[in-house]
Amino acid sequence: MSIAPESEFVIPNQSTINLGVQLKEKDDLQLVEIPVPKPEKDHVQVQLKCVGICGSDIHLWKYGEIGIFPVTQPQLLGHEGAGIVTAVGENVTSLRVGDRVAIEAGIPCSFCDQCMSGRYHLCPDVIFKSTPPYDGILAKYITHPARWLHKIPASISFEEGALLEPLSVAIAAVDRVRAKFGKSLLITGCGPVGLLILAVAKAAGVHPIGMTDVQDHRLEYAKKMGATFTYKIVPGNSETETVKEIRKLFGGEGAECSLECTGIESSFRTAIMATREAGTCCLVGVGKNDQTIPVNNFAMREVDIRGLFRYHHTYPRAIALLSSGAIQDIKHLVTHKYEFKDALKAFETTSDYSRGAIKVQILN
């Protein structure tokens, strides 16, 4: 397909048609025409050049909810994006037309105790784009607070700019599980976030790193990216035997740190039991609200169970890691690209595991 050079952008006028990908309700996803938004005070207008599709977008589409957030009204999807500033609102001095930016999708209140403590991702009034009931960013033109846009250098493509959001999750996950140089790490799930965690962990000197999945092609991808070893989960196999085999890969004692990236109950159970005594297991993936986990197994071995909710203060770090080369080319994770007019096909590809997609992006 023919895609315009990424340096090109169009300042909209009265005849400009703005399109968005809107979820009307469960199983009803449409490409719709929407007004071109004008930037209010402290906001800027952005022409999105690239938006990635997240597993949460698919979950919202297929199930009408994600975690504790049900779809209650029509909304735009998408929260992984990068683009070019096309207009600035009153009071904006940090950005100007033509700046290349990545979008941090969460907009906190900036006044509550969590925000004032630096944990703005836990703000009870945070507006996170594409999490119900808020519109996402999957449109040709959007507006966004200037405070939550990050300039990206020319060395970072818009595809990489859109990957900064899941890369932020990966950075937050490695921090949260307390993985560091020379510590062993188990990652369950070789999706985009799991693979980006692998990239971050390798850059931090974490070793060894083992990864699990049910799909051969994703395990092969993990090997190519430098996983120390991989293990294929076979549904129906004994949980006890699976855990024993994974622990054996880590010298018999299990991993010092484990990150569960699927949200699947059986995978979370496996991650807990494969974590070494006095280790840490962190849930990254979003699954069912209520799950059964082996309480005595982790309590009597003093395994710390932690949760992860998005990220904070990660975008500058992610940009620095990419621009410095500390984390090298991650664009290869983008296995499928679609023009905006084919956005619905992009969603179909993402949801169809037989297509072998890792990360699917929509370009404008």
Coordinates of C-alpha atoms in Angstrom, one line a residue:
M1 CA 0.0 0.0 0.0
S2 CA 1.0 3.6 -0.5
I3 CA 1.6 5.6 2.7
A4 CA 2.4 9.3 2.7
P5 CA 5.9 10.2 4.1
E6 CA 5.7 10.5 7.9
S7 CA 7.0 14.1 7.8
E8 CA 3.8 15.2 5.9
F9 CA 0.9 16.6 7.8
V10 CA -2.2 18.5 6.9
I11 CA -3.6 21.4 8.9
P12 CA -7.4 20.9 8.7
N13 CA -9.9 23.4 7.3
Q14 CA -13.7 23.5 7.0
S15 CA -13.7 20.9 4.2
T16 CA -11.5 18.4 6.2
I17 CA -13.1 15.1 6.9
N18 CA -12.3 13.6 10.2
L19 CA -12.8 9.8 10.7
G20 CA -12.8 7.8 13.8
V21 CA -13.1 4.1 14.8
Q22 CA -16.1 4.0 17.1
L23 CA -17.4 1.1 19.2
K24 CA -21.2 1.5 19.3
E25 CA -21.7 -1.4 21.6
K26 CA -20.4 -5.0 22.0
D27 CA -19.5 -6.5 18.6
D28 CA -20.5 -3.3 16.7
L29 CA -17.4 -1.5 15.5
Q30 CA -17.7 1.2 12.9
L31 CA -15.7 3.7 10.9
V32 CA -17.6 7.0 11.4
E33 CA -17.2 10.7 10.4
I34 CA -16.8 13.0 13.4
P35 CA -16.1 16.7 13.7
V36 CA -12.6 18.1 13.6
P37 CA -12.0 19.2 17.2
K38 CA -10.6 22.6 18.0
P39 CA -8.0 22.9 20.8
E40 CA -9.3 24.5 24.0
K41 CA -7.2 26.3 26.5
D42 CA -4.0 24.3 27.4
H43 CA -4.7 21.7 24.6
V44 CA -3.3 21.1 21.2
Q45 CA -4.8 19.6 18.0
V46 CA -2.9 16.5 16.7
Q47 CA -3.0 14.8 13.4
L48 CA -2.5 11.1 14.4
K49 CA 0.0 9.5 12.1
C50 CA 0.0 6.1 13.8
V51 CA -2.2 4.3 16.3
G52 CA -1.6 0.8 17.6
I53 CA -4.3 -1.7 18.5
C54 CA -4.1 -3.0 22.0
G55 CA -5.5 -6.2 23.4
S56 CA -7.8 -4.1 25.5
D57 CA -9.4 -2.6 22.4
I58 CA -10.2 -6.1 21.1
H59 CA -11.6 -7.0 24.5
L60 CA -13.8 -4.0 24.5
W61 CA -15.0 -4.8 21.1
K62 CA -15.6 -8.5 21.7
Y63 CA -16.8 -8.5 25.3
G64 CA -18.1 -4.9 25.8
E65 CA -15.9 -4.4 28.9
I66 CA -12.3 -4.4 30.1
G67 CA -11.7 -5.3 33.7
I68 CA -14.1 -3.3 35.9
F69 CA -14.9 -0.8 33.0
P70 CA -18.1 -1.7 30.9
V71 CA -19.0 0.1 27.7
T72 CA -21.9 2.3 28.5
Q73 CA -22.1 4.5 25.4
P74 CA -20.6 4.8 21.9
Q75 CA -16.9 5.6 22.1
L76 CA -13.7 5.9 20.0
L77 CA -11.1 3.2 20.7
G78 CA -7.3 3.4 20.8
H79 CA -4.8 4.7 23.2
E80 CA -1.4 4.0 21.6
G81 CA -0.6 6.9 19.3
A82 CA 1.8 9.4 17.8
G83 CA 1.4 12.3 15.5
I84 CA 2.1 15.9 14.5
V85 CA 0.8 19.1 16.2
T86 CA -1.5 21.0 13.8
A87 CA -2.9 23.7 16.1
V88 CA -2.3 25.0 19.6
G89 CA -4.8 26.4 22.1
E90 CA -4.5 29.3 24.4
N91 CA -1.6 29.2 27.0
V92 CA 0.3 26.5 25.2
T93 CA 4.0 27.5 24.9
S94 CA 5.7 24.1 25.1
L95 CA 4.6 22.9 21.7
R96 CA 4.1 24.4 18.3
V97 CA 2.7 23.4 14.9
G98 CA 4.8 20.8 13.3
D99 CA 6.1 19.2 16.5
R100 CA 6.2 15.4 16.5
V101 CA 4.6 14.0 19.6
A102 CA 3.7 10.8 21.4
I103 CA 0.4 10.8 23.3
E104 CA 0.3 9.7 27.0
A105 CA -3.3 8.6 27.2
G106 CA -4.0 9.3 30.9
I107 CA -5.1 12.7 32.0
P108 CA -5.1 12.9 35.9
C109 CA -6.6 15.6 38.0
S110 CA -3.1 16.7 39.3
F111 CA -4.5 17.7 42.7
C112 CA -5.5 14.6 44.6
D113 CA -3.2 12.8 47.1
Q114 CA -2.2 10.2 44.5
C115 CA -1.2 12.8 42.0
M116 CA 0.6 14.9 44.6
S117 CA 2.5 11.8 45.7
G118 CA 3.6 11.2 42.1
R119 CA 1.3 8.2 41.5
Y120 CA -0.8 10.1 39.0
H121 CA -1.8 6.8 37.3
L122 CA -3.8 5.9 40.4
C123 CA -5.7 9.2 40.4
P124 CA -9.4 8.3 41.1
D125 CA -10.5 10.9 38.6
V126 CA -8.1 10.1 35.8
I127 CA -9.4 10.3 32.3
F128 CA -7.8 7.5 30.3
K129 CA -8.4 7.6 26.6
S130 CA -10.4 4.6 25.3
T131 CA -11.2 3.3 28.8
P132 CA -15.0 3.5 29.2
P133 CA -16.7 6.0 29.2
Y134 CA -14.0 8.1 27.6
D135 CA -13.3 8.4 23.8
G136 CA -10.0 7.0 22.6
I137 CA -7.6 8.5 20.1
L138 CA -8.3 6.4 17.1
A139 CA -9.2 9.3 14.8
K140 CA -7.4 11.3 12.1
Y141 CA -7.5 14.4 14.3
I142 CA -7.9 14.7 18.1
T143 CA -7.2 17.3 20.8
H144 CA -5.1 16.5 23.9
P145 CA -3.7 18.5 26.9
A146 CA -0.2 19.7 26.0
R147 CA 1.0 18.5 29.4
W148 CA 0.4 14.9 28.4
L149 CA 2.2 15.0 25.0
H150 CA 5.8 14.2 24.7
K151 CA 8.1 15.4 21.9
I152 CA 9.8 12.7 20.0
P153 CA 13.0 13.2 18.0
A154 CA 13.3 12.5 14.3
S155 CA 15.2 9.3 15.1
I156 CA 12.1 7.8 16.5
S157 CA 9.5 6.9 13.8
F158 CA 5.8 7.4 14.4
E159 CA 5.4 3.6 14.6
E160 CA 7.9 3.6 17.4
G161 CA 6.2 6.6 18.9
A162 CA 2.9 4.6 19.1
L163 CA 4.9 1.7 20.7
L164 CA 5.9 4.1 23.6
E165 CA 2.6 3.3 25.3
P166 CA 3.1 -0.5 25.6
L167 CA 6.8 0.2 26.2
S168 CA 5.8 2.3 29.2
V169 CA 3.8 -0.6 30.5
A170 CA 6.9 -2.8 30.1
I171 CA 9.1 -0.3 32.0
A172 CA 6.5 0.0 34.8
A173 CA 6.2 -3.8 35.0
V174 CA 10.0 -4.4 35.4
D175 CA 10.1 -1.7 38.1
R176 CA 7.1 -3.1 39.9
V177 CA 8.4 -6.7 40.0
R178 CA 11.7 -5.4 41.3
A179 CA 13.7 -7.1 38.6
K180 CA 17.3 -5.9 38.2
F181 CA 20.7 -6.8 37.0
G182 CA 21.5 -10.5 37.5
K183 CA 18.0 -11.5 38.8
S184 CA 16.0 -14.2 37.1
L185 CA 12.7 -13.4 35.4
L186 CA 9.7 -15.4 34.1
I187 CA 7.4 -13.8 31.7
T188 CA 4.2 -15.6 30.9
G189 CA 2.8 -14.5 27.6
C190 CA 4.7 -13.5 24.4
G191 CA 2.3 -10.8 23.2
P192 CA 3.5 -7.3 22.5
V193 CA 3.8 -6.3 26.2
G194 CA 5.6 -9.5 27.2
L195 CA 8.0 -9.1 24.3
L196 CA 8.6 -5.4 25.2
I197 CA 9.2 -6.5 28.8
L198 CA 11.8 -8.9 27.5
A199 CA 13.5 -6.0 25.7
V200 CA 13.5 -3.7 28.8
A201 CA 14.7 -6.6 31.1
K202 CA 17.6 -7.4 28.8
A203 CA 18.6 -3.7 28.7
A204 CA 18.6 -3.8 32.5
G205 CA 20.8 -6.8 32.7
V206 CA 18.1 -9.2 34.0
H207 CA 19.2 -12.8 33.5
P208 CA 18.1 -15.5 32.8
I209 CA 14.8 -14.6 31.2
G210 CA 12.3 -17.4 30.5
M211 CA 9.0 -16.9 28.5
T212 CA 5.9 -19.1 28.1
D213 CA 3.1 -19.1 25.6
V214 CA 0.7 -21.5 23.9
Q215 CA 1.7 -20.4 20.4
D216 CA 4.8 -21.7 18.7
H217 CA 5.3 -18.6 16.5
R218 CA 5.3 -16.3 19.5
L219 CA 7.8 -18.5 21.3
E220 CA 10.1 -18.4 18.3
Y221 CA 9.7 -14.6 18.2
A222 CA 10.8 -14.5 21.9
K223 CA 13.9 -16.6 21.1
K224 CA 14.8 -14.3 18.3
M225 CA 14.5 -11.3 20.7
G226 CA 16.9 -12.9 23.1
A227 CA 14.9 -14.9 25.6
T228 CA 17.2 -17.2 27.5
F229 CA 14.7 -20.1 27.1
T230 CA 11.1 -20.6 26.2
Y231 CA 8.5 -23.1 27.3
K232 CA 5.3 -24.1 25.5
I233 CA 2.2 -24.3 27.6
V234 CA 0.0 -27.3 26.6
P235 CA -3.6 -26.7 27.7
G236 CA -4.8 -29.7 29.6
N237 CA -1.4 -30.8 30.9
S238 CA -1.0 -31.2 34.7
E239 CA -0.5 -27.8 36.4
T240 CA 1.8 -29.4 38.9
E241 CA 4.0 -30.9 36.1
T242 CA 4.0 -27.7 34.2
V243 CA 5.2 -25.7 37.2
K244 CA 7.8 -28.3 38.0
E245 CA 9.2 -28.1 34.4
I246 CA 9.3 -24.3 34.4
R247 CA 11.0 -24.2 37.8
K248 CA 13.6 -26.7 36.5
L249 CA 14.5 -24.3 33.7
F250 CA 15.5 -21.8 36.4
G251 CA 17.7 -24.3 38.2
G252 CA 14.9 -26.1 40.0
E253 CA 14.2 -23.2 42.4
G254 CA 12.0 -21.1 40.1
A255 CA 12.3 -17.5 39.0
E256 CA 13.1 -14.7 41.5
C257 CA 10.7 -12.5 39.6
S258 CA 7.6 -13.4 37.5
L259 CA 5.4 -11.1 35.3
E260 CA 2.1 -12.5 34.2
C261 CA 1.1 -10.8 31.0
T262 CA -2.0 -12.8 29.8
G263 CA -4.6 -12.1 32.4
I264 CA -5.6 -15.8 32.2
E265 CA -6.3 -17.5 35.5
S266 CA -4.3 -20.7 34.8
S267 CA -1.3 -18.6 33.7
F268 CA -1.4 -16.5 36.8
R269 CA -1.5 -19.6 39.0
T270 CA 1.4 -21.0 37.1
A271 CA 3.4 -17.8 37.5
I272 CA 2.8 -17.8 41.2
M273 CA 3.8 -21.4 41.8
A274 CA 6.9 -21.0 39.4
T275 CA 8.2 -18.1 41.4
R276 CA 11.0 -18.9 43.8
E277 CA 10.5 -18.7 47.6
A278 CA 10.7 -15.0 48.8
G279 CA 10.3 -13.9 45.2
T280 CA 7.9 -11.5 43.6
C281 CA 5.0 -12.2 41.2
C282 CA 3.2 -9.3 39.5
L283 CA 0.0 -9.4 37.5
V284 CA 0.3 -7.3 34.3
G285 CA -2.4 -8.8 32.1
V286 CA -6.1 -7.9 32.6
G287 CA -8.5 -10.9 32.8
K288 CA -11.6 -11.8 34.8
N289 CA -12.5 -9.7 37.8
D290 CA -12.6 -12.8 40.1
Q291 CA -10.0 -15.5 39.9
T292 CA -8.9 -18.4 42.0
I293 CA -5.2 -18.4 43.0
P294 CA -3.1 -20.7 45.2
V295 CA -3.1 -18.7 48.4
N296 CA -1.3 -21.1 50.7
N297 CA 1.3 -21.7 48.0
F298 CA 2.4 -18.1 47.9
A299 CA 1.7 -17.3 51.6
M300 CA 3.7 -20.1 53.0
R301 CA 6.6 -19.4 50.7
E302 CA 6.5 -15.7 51.3
V303 CA 6.1 -14.9 47.6
D304 CA 5.0 -11.3 47.2
I305 CA 2.0 -10.8 44.9
R306 CA 1.8 -7.4 43.3
G307 CA -0.5 -5.7 40.8
L308 CA 0.2 -3.2 38.0
F309 CA -2.1 -0.5 36.7
R310 CA -0.7 1.3 33.7
Y311 CA 2.4 3.5 34.4
H312 CA 3.7 6.9 35.6
H313 CA 6.7 9.0 34.6
T314 CA 7.8 6.4 32.0
Y315 CA 7.5 8.2 28.7
P316 CA 10.7 10.3 29.1
R317 CA 12.5 7.1 30.0
A318 CA 11.0 5.1 27.1
I319 CA 12.0 7.9 24.7
A320 CA 15.6 8.0 26.1
L321 CA 15.9 4.2 25.9
L322 CA 14.9 4.2 22.2
S323 CA 16.8 7.4 21.1
S324 CA 20.0 6.3 22.8
G325 CA 19.9 2.8 21.4
A326 CA 19.8 1.2 24.9
I327 CA 16.7 -0.6 23.5
Q328 CA 17.4 -1.2 19.8
D329 CA 14.9 -1.4 17.0
I330 CA 11.4 -2.5 18.2
K331 CA 9.6 -1.7 15.0
H332 CA 9.9 -5.4 14.0
L333 CA 7.1 -6.0 16.5
V334 CA 4.7 -4.2 14.1
T335 CA 3.8 -7.1 11.9
H336 CA 0.8 -5.6 10.1
K337 CA 0.1 -2.0 9.0
Y338 CA -3.2 -0.7 7.6
E339 CA -4.3 2.6 6.1
F340 CA -7.0 4.4 8.1
K341 CA -9.8 3.5 5.6
D342 CA -9.0 -0.2 6.3
A343 CA -9.1 0.2 10.1
L344 CA -11.8 -2.4 10.6
K345 CA -9.6 -4.9 8.7
A346 CA -6.8 -4.1 11.2
F347 CA -9.1 -5.1 14.1
E348 CA -10.0 -8.3 12.4
T349 CA -6.4 -9.2 11.9
T350 CA -5.5 -8.4 15.5
S351 CA -8.3 -10.6 16.8
D352 CA -7.5 -13.6 14.5
Y353 CA -4.6 -15.5 16.1
S354 CA -4.2 -17.5 12.9
R355 CA -2.9 -14.4 11.2
G356 CA 0.2 -14.4 13.3
A357 CA 0.0 -10.7 14.3
I358 CA 2.2 -9.3 17.1
K359 CA 1.3 -5.6 16.9
V360 CA -1.1 -4.1 14.3
Q361 CA -1.0 -0.4 13.6
I362 CA -3.2 2.0 11.7
L363 CA -1.4 4.7 9.7
N364 CA -2.8 8.1 8.6

